[in-house]
Amino acid sequence: DTGVSQDPRHKITKRGQNVTFRCDPISEHNRLYWYRQTLGQGPEFLTYFQNEAQLEKSRLLSDRFSAERPKGSFSTLEIQRTEQGDSAMYLCASSFSGSTAGELFFGEGSRLTVL
Amino acid sequence: GENVEQHPSTLSVQEGDSAVIKCTYSDSASNYFPWYKQELGKRPQLIIDIRSNVGEKKDQRIAVTLNKTAKHFSLHITETQPEDSAVYFCAAPRPNFGNEKLTFGTGTRLTIIP
């Protein structure tokens, strides 16, 4: 499968622990996005990268959240000192900035449960 | 920023009938409107999109219409089939931007009754 892949698919952690999610985008895509989705809601934008540069962060992304894309390929999203309100599906997506189609290709997501 | 409202939140239709889902957006400068389908436990996938230079776009049983004056756009699915059952999300970008930051609607859970 050459689509967007995310790891782990599921993570259960205790409040206060740190978690890290990884996203591998489609190889030729230079843009990478993180979204968060809670039950019954649409995806909410968190941040996006063009190549290795993080160009925008949502106000939803508190200081406990950090995202990186060090070589412009895969990305990691780390949540420090997790809280129960962080429980959600974290979706990664990628796209190619040269495309006029505008399509985001999503991964299957990483579901976080904070106990 | 962009506000996107989507209605209805749930929709049940008999197989073979049509389904219509509507979204409104707040910023008249927005120019790109995609629709994503998310099956249970699966990733969201783009099914159709429309740009503001056209009023309608069709792809087999799926169509999207755009009314820029009223700032709303709709998804139409004709001859519905069981595999159309899913959650559908509309989205709109920040004005004058592309897909860098989409605001999604809250979703419509469509159930096709056999």
mmCIF file of C-alpha atoms in Angstrom:
data_model
loop_
_atom_site.group_PDB
_atom_site.id
_atom_site.type_symbol
_atom_site.label_atom_id
_atom_site.label_comp_id
_atom_site.label_asym_id
_atom_site.label_seq_id
_atom_site.Cartn_x
_atom_site.Cartn_y
_atom_site.Cartn_z
ATOM 1 C CA ASP A 1 0.000 0.000 0.000
ATOM 2 C CA THR A 2 1.595 3.291 -1.076
ATOM 3 C CA GLY A 3 -0.855 5.515 0.775
ATOM 4 C CA VAL A 4 -0.365 7.515 3.959
ATOM 5 C CA SER A 5 0.551 5.285 6.870
ATOM 6 C CA GLN A 6 0.307 6.041 10.572
ATOM 7 C CA ASP A 7 1.704 4.288 13.585
ATOM 8 C CA PRO A 8 0.538 3.182 16.059
ATOM 9 C CA ARG A 9 -3.079 2.676 15.065
ATOM 10 C CA HIS A 10 -4.169 2.564 18.669
ATOM 11 C CA LYS A 11 -2.582 3.879 21.833
ATOM 12 C CA ILE A 12 -3.910 3.623 25.375
ATOM 13 C CA THR A 13 -2.041 5.609 27.955
ATOM 14 C CA LYS A 14 -2.433 6.925 31.451
ATOM 15 C CA ARG A 15 -2.943 10.586 32.123
ATOM 16 C CA GLY A 16 0.342 12.406 32.428
ATOM 17 C CA GLN A 17 2.296 10.130 30.100
ATOM 18 C CA ASN A 18 3.857 11.244 26.837
ATOM 19 C CA VAL A 19 2.866 9.715 23.504
ATOM 20 C CA THR A 20 4.289 10.012 20.023
ATOM 21 C CA PHE A 21 2.623 9.274 16.709
ATOM 22 C CA ARG A 22 4.344 8.814 13.394
ATOM 23 C CA CYS A 23 3.092 9.562 9.910
ATOM 24 C CA ASP A 24 4.629 8.489 6.629
ATOM 25 C CA PRO A 25 3.099 10.469 3.761
ATOM 26 C CA ILE A 26 2.871 9.520 0.121
ATOM 27 C CA SER A 27 6.471 9.793 -1.029
ATOM 28 C CA GLU A 28 6.081 12.494 -3.666
ATOM 29 C CA HIS A 29 3.894 14.714 -1.473
ATOM 30 C CA ASN A 30 5.610 17.776 -0.034
ATOM 31 C CA ARG A 31 2.761 18.850 2.232
ATOM 32 C CA LEU A 32 1.839 17.051 5.411
ATOM 33 C CA TYR A 33 -1.038 17.825 7.773
ATOM 34 C CA TRP A 34 -2.194 16.763 11.202
ATOM 35 C CA TYR A 35 -5.879 16.805 12.068
ATOM 36 C CA ARG A 36 -7.721 15.678 15.173
ATOM 37 C CA GLN A 37 -11.124 14.026 15.050
ATOM 38 C CA THR A 38 -13.388 13.363 18.008
ATOM 39 C CA LEU A 39 -16.508 11.229 17.951
ATOM 40 C CA GLY A 40 -19.283 12.735 15.907
ATOM 41 C CA GLN A 41 -17.174 15.621 14.650
ATOM 42 C CA GLY A 42 -15.301 16.469 11.515
ATOM 43 C CA PRO A 43 -11.512 16.598 11.425
ATOM 44 C CA GLU A 44 -10.035 19.713 13.081
ATOM 45 C CA PHE A 45 -6.867 21.233 11.674
ATOM 46 C CA LEU A 46 -3.842 21.125 13.967
ATOM 47 C CA THR A 47 -0.797 21.960 11.867
ATOM 48 C CA TYR A 48 0.812 21.552 8.481
ATOM 49 C CA PHE A 49 4.249 21.308 6.929
ATOM 50 C CA GLN A 50 5.577 22.155 3.529
ATOM 51 C CA ASN A 51 8.683 20.058 3.178
ATOM 52 C CA GLU A 52 10.395 20.344 6.581
ATOM 53 C CA ALA A 53 8.961 23.766 7.460
ATOM 54 C CA GLN A 54 6.045 23.943 9.860
ATOM 55 C CA LEU A 55 4.011 26.748 8.334
ATOM 56 C CA GLU A 56 1.018 26.969 10.603
ATOM 57 C CA LYS A 57 -0.196 25.784 13.967
ATOM 58 C CA SER A 58 -3.777 25.899 15.162
ATOM 59 C CA ARG A 59 -4.663 27.427 18.494
ATOM 60 C CA LEU A 60 -5.879 23.917 19.321
ATOM 61 C CA LEU A 61 -2.238 22.880 19.481
ATOM 62 C CA SER A 62 -1.278 23.712 23.055
ATOM 63 C CA ASP A 63 2.288 23.866 24.325
ATOM 64 C CA ARG A 64 2.022 20.173 25.199
ATOM 65 C CA PHE A 65 1.822 19.313 21.514
ATOM 66 C CA SER A 66 4.795 19.379 19.201
ATOM 67 C CA ALA A 67 5.133 18.219 15.629
ATOM 68 C CA GLU A 68 8.224 17.737 13.538
ATOM 69 C CA ARG A 69 9.126 16.771 10.020
ATOM 70 C CA PRO A 70 12.910 16.814 10.193
ATOM 71 C CA LYS A 71 13.809 15.678 6.689
ATOM 72 C CA GLY A 72 10.673 16.660 4.878
ATOM 73 C CA SER A 73 9.478 13.073 4.739
ATOM 74 C CA PHE A 74 7.871 11.408 7.776
ATOM 75 C CA SER A 75 6.444 13.440 10.634
ATOM 76 C CA THR A 76 5.946 12.889 14.347
ATOM 77 C CA LEU A 77 3.323 14.351 16.644
ATOM 78 C CA GLU A 78 4.190 14.252 20.328
ATOM 79 C CA ILE A 79 1.792 14.956 23.156
ATOM 80 C CA GLN A 80 3.373 15.551 26.540
ATOM 81 C CA ARG A 81 1.611 15.136 29.876
ATOM 82 C CA THR A 82 -1.495 13.718 28.243
ATOM 83 C CA GLU A 83 -4.933 14.691 29.535
ATOM 84 C CA GLN A 84 -8.237 12.885 29.138
ATOM 85 C CA GLY A 85 -9.358 15.608 26.751
ATOM 86 C CA ASP A 86 -6.598 14.565 24.366
ATOM 87 C CA SER A 87 -8.460 11.330 23.633
ATOM 88 C CA ALA A 88 -9.251 11.458 19.930
ATOM 89 C CA MET A 89 -8.301 10.114 16.530
ATOM 90 C CA TYR A 90 -5.218 11.848 15.181
ATOM 91 C CA LEU A 91 -5.286 11.917 11.416
ATOM 92 C CA CYS A 92 -2.355 12.624 9.169
ATOM 93 C CA ALA A 93 -2.817 13.682 5.553
ATOM 94 C CA SER A 94 -0.541 14.619 2.694
ATOM 95 C CA SER A 95 -0.809 16.437 -0.602
ATOM 96 C CA PHE A 96 1.324 17.850 -3.363
ATOM 97 C CA SER A 97 1.450 21.637 -3.484
ATOM 98 C CA GLY A 98 1.819 21.631 -7.252
ATOM 99 C CA SER A 99 -1.491 19.869 -7.706
ATOM 100 C CA THR A 100 -4.489 21.927 -8.662
ATOM 101 C CA ALA A 101 -6.821 19.213 -7.468
ATOM 102 C CA GLY A 102 -6.373 20.071 -3.810
ATOM 103 C CA GLU A 103 -7.036 16.539 -2.585
ATOM 104 C CA LEU A 104 -5.848 15.546 0.868
ATOM 105 C CA PHE A 105 -4.891 11.889 1.220
ATOM 106 C CA PHE A 106 -5.577 10.771 4.773
ATOM 107 C CA GLY A 107 -4.050 7.973 6.751
ATOM 108 C CA GLU A 108 -6.123 5.541 8.792
ATOM 109 C CA GLY A 109 -5.405 7.533 11.920
ATOM 110 C CA SER A 110 -3.941 6.915 15.359
ATOM 111 C CA ARG A 111 -6.578 6.525 18.033
ATOM 112 C CA LEU A 112 -5.500 7.814 21.430
ATOM 113 C CA THR A 113 -7.271 6.869 24.634
ATOM 114 C CA VAL A 114 -6.122 8.596 27.799
ATOM 115 C CA LEU A 115 -7.264 6.893 30.982
ATOM 116 C CA GLY B 1 -11.502 32.084 9.729
ATOM 117 C CA GLU B 2 -14.048 29.981 7.905
ATOM 118 C CA ASN B 3 -17.183 28.589 9.568
ATOM 119 C CA VAL B 4 -18.821 25.592 7.940
ATOM 120 C CA GLU B 5 -22.234 24.284 8.946
ATOM 121 C CA GLN B 6 -23.590 20.991 7.673
ATOM 122 C CA HIS B 7 -27.118 19.565 7.671
ATOM 123 C CA PRO B 8 -28.627 17.134 8.385
ATOM 124 C CA SER B 9 -26.519 15.309 10.940
ATOM 125 C CA THR B 10 -28.206 12.004 10.108
ATOM 126 C CA LEU B 11 -30.062 10.914 7.001
ATOM 127 C CA SER B 12 -31.775 7.635 6.156
ATOM 128 C CA VAL B 13 -33.014 6.912 2.647
ATOM 129 C CA GLN B 14 -34.406 3.886 0.898
ATOM 130 C CA GLU B 15 -32.063 2.169 -1.486
ATOM 131 C CA GLY B 16 -32.512 3.656 -4.928
ATOM 132 C CA ASP B 17 -33.734 7.023 -3.668
ATOM 133 C CA SER B 18 -31.692 10.237 -3.688
ATOM 134 C CA ALA B 19 -29.844 11.846 -0.800
ATOM 135 C CA VAL B 20 -28.981 15.518 -0.416
ATOM 136 C CA ILE B 21 -26.595 17.011 2.141
ATOM 137 C CA LYS B 22 -26.158 20.750 2.512
ATOM 138 C CA CYS B 23 -23.379 22.956 3.806
ATOM 139 C CA THR B 24 -23.046 26.671 4.325
ATOM 140 C CA TYR B 25 -19.842 28.650 4.668
ATOM 141 C CA SER B 26 -19.131 32.069 6.050
ATOM 142 C CA ASP B 27 -16.468 33.719 3.925
ATOM 143 C CA SER B 28 -17.466 34.746 0.421
ATOM 144 C CA ALA B 29 -13.833 34.637 -0.714
ATOM 145 C CA SER B 30 -13.596 30.845 -0.243
ATOM 146 C CA ASN B 31 -13.121 29.192 -3.628
ATOM 147 C CA TYR B 32 -12.751 25.434 -3.175
ATOM 148 C CA PHE B 33 -15.283 23.017 -1.692
ATOM 149 C CA PRO B 34 -14.505 19.316 -1.285
ATOM 150 C CA TRP B 35 -16.642 16.487 0.012
ATOM 151 C CA TYR B 36 -15.097 13.585 1.894
ATOM 152 C CA LYS B 37 -16.612 10.187 2.642
ATOM 153 C CA GLN B 38 -15.612 8.259 5.752
ATOM 154 C CA GLU B 39 -16.744 4.685 6.148
ATOM 155 C CA LEU B 40 -16.826 3.209 9.620
ATOM 156 C CA GLY B 41 -13.289 2.797 10.936
ATOM 157 C CA LYS B 42 -11.765 4.026 7.691
ATOM 158 C CA ARG B 43 -9.935 7.118 6.535
ATOM 159 C CA PRO B 44 -11.759 10.095 5.011
ATOM 160 C CA GLN B 45 -11.549 10.001 1.209
ATOM 161 C CA LEU B 46 -12.305 12.727 -1.301
ATOM 162 C CA ILE B 47 -15.304 11.864 -3.446
ATOM 163 C CA ILE B 48 -15.896 15.102 -5.308
ATOM 164 C CA ASP B 49 -14.922 18.760 -5.164
ATOM 165 C CA ILE B 50 -15.925 21.979 -6.839
ATOM 166 C CA ARG B 51 -14.235 25.289 -7.434
ATOM 167 C CA SER B 52 -16.022 28.594 -7.340
ATOM 168 C CA ASN B 53 -15.803 29.185 -11.078
ATOM 169 C CA VAL B 54 -18.503 26.551 -11.742
ATOM 170 C CA GLY B 55 -21.961 26.018 -10.331
ATOM 171 C CA GLU B 56 -22.248 22.251 -10.649
ATOM 172 C CA LYS B 57 -20.061 19.214 -11.091
ATOM 173 C CA LYS B 58 -21.122 15.610 -11.647
ATOM 174 C CA ASP B 59 -19.350 12.297 -11.380
ATOM 175 C CA GLN B 60 -21.628 9.357 -12.137
ATOM 176 C CA ARG B 61 -24.184 9.176 -9.292
ATOM 177 C CA ILE B 62 -22.615 12.021 -7.318
ATOM 178 C CA ALA B 63 -23.017 15.724 -7.959
ATOM 179 C CA VAL B 64 -22.140 18.894 -6.106
ATOM 180 C CA THR B 65 -23.834 22.241 -6.604
ATOM 181 C CA LEU B 66 -22.548 25.603 -5.462
ATOM 182 C CA ASN B 67 -24.489 28.802 -4.833
ATOM 183 C CA LYS B 68 -21.927 31.519 -4.206
ATOM 184 C CA THR B 69 -24.516 34.207 -3.587
ATOM 185 C CA ALA B 70 -26.128 32.237 -0.795
ATOM 186 C CA LYS B 71 -22.785 30.749 0.297
ATOM 187 C CA HIS B 72 -23.942 27.180 0.300
ATOM 188 C CA PHE B 73 -23.046 23.991 -1.502
ATOM 189 C CA SER B 74 -24.752 20.627 -1.607
ATOM 190 C CA LEU B 75 -23.903 16.988 -2.262
ATOM 191 C CA HIS B 76 -26.407 14.980 -4.259
ATOM 192 C CA ILE B 77 -26.296 11.199 -4.461
ATOM 193 C CA THR B 78 -28.741 9.551 -6.831
ATOM 194 C CA GLU B 79 -29.794 5.891 -7.064
ATOM 195 C CA THR B 80 -28.340 5.248 -3.629
ATOM 196 C CA GLN B 81 -26.776 1.879 -2.883
ATOM 197 C CA PRO B 82 -25.878 0.158 0.409
ATOM 198 C CA GLU B 83 -22.199 1.006 -0.089
ATOM 199 C CA ASP B 84 -23.114 4.689 0.060
ATOM 200 C CA SER B 85 -23.720 4.280 3.796
ATOM 201 C CA ALA B 86 -21.017 6.345 5.508
ATOM 202 C CA VAL B 87 -20.352 9.699 7.136
ATOM 203 C CA TYR B 88 -19.963 12.546 4.662
ATOM 204 C CA PHE B 89 -18.044 15.734 5.453
ATOM 205 C CA CYS B 90 -18.038 18.978 3.547
ATOM 206 C CA ALA B 91 -15.128 21.369 3.884
ATOM 207 C CA ALA B 92 -13.972 24.825 2.904
ATOM 208 C CA PRO B 93 -10.534 26.415 3.001
ATOM 209 C CA ARG B 94 -9.412 29.725 4.320
ATOM 210 C CA PRO B 95 -10.205 32.368 1.753
ATOM 211 C CA ASN B 96 -7.624 32.731 -0.997
ATOM 212 C CA PHE B 97 -5.818 29.592 0.146
ATOM 213 C CA GLY B 98 -5.929 26.107 -1.261
ATOM 214 C CA ASN B 99 -6.090 22.994 0.837
ATOM 215 C CA GLU B 100 -3.591 24.107 3.456
ATOM 216 C CA LYS B 101 -6.173 24.469 6.167
ATOM 217 C CA LEU B 102 -9.579 23.002 5.573
ATOM 218 C CA THR B 103 -12.457 23.604 7.956
ATOM 219 C CA PHE B 104 -14.703 20.552 7.980
ATOM 220 C CA GLY B 105 -18.392 20.357 8.726
ATOM 221 C CA THR B 106 -19.622 18.176 11.559
ATOM 222 C CA GLY B 107 -20.596 15.369 9.213
ATOM 223 C CA THR B 108 -23.750 13.645 8.000
ATOM 224 C CA ARG B 109 -24.276 9.995 8.783
ATOM 225 C CA LEU B 110 -26.041 8.549 5.752
ATOM 226 C CA THR B 111 -27.773 5.202 6.111
ATOM 227 C CA ILE B 112 -29.145 3.425 3.058
ATOM 228 C CA ILE B 113 -32.075 1.176 3.925
ATOM 229 C CA PRO B 114 -32.168 -1.964 1.750
#
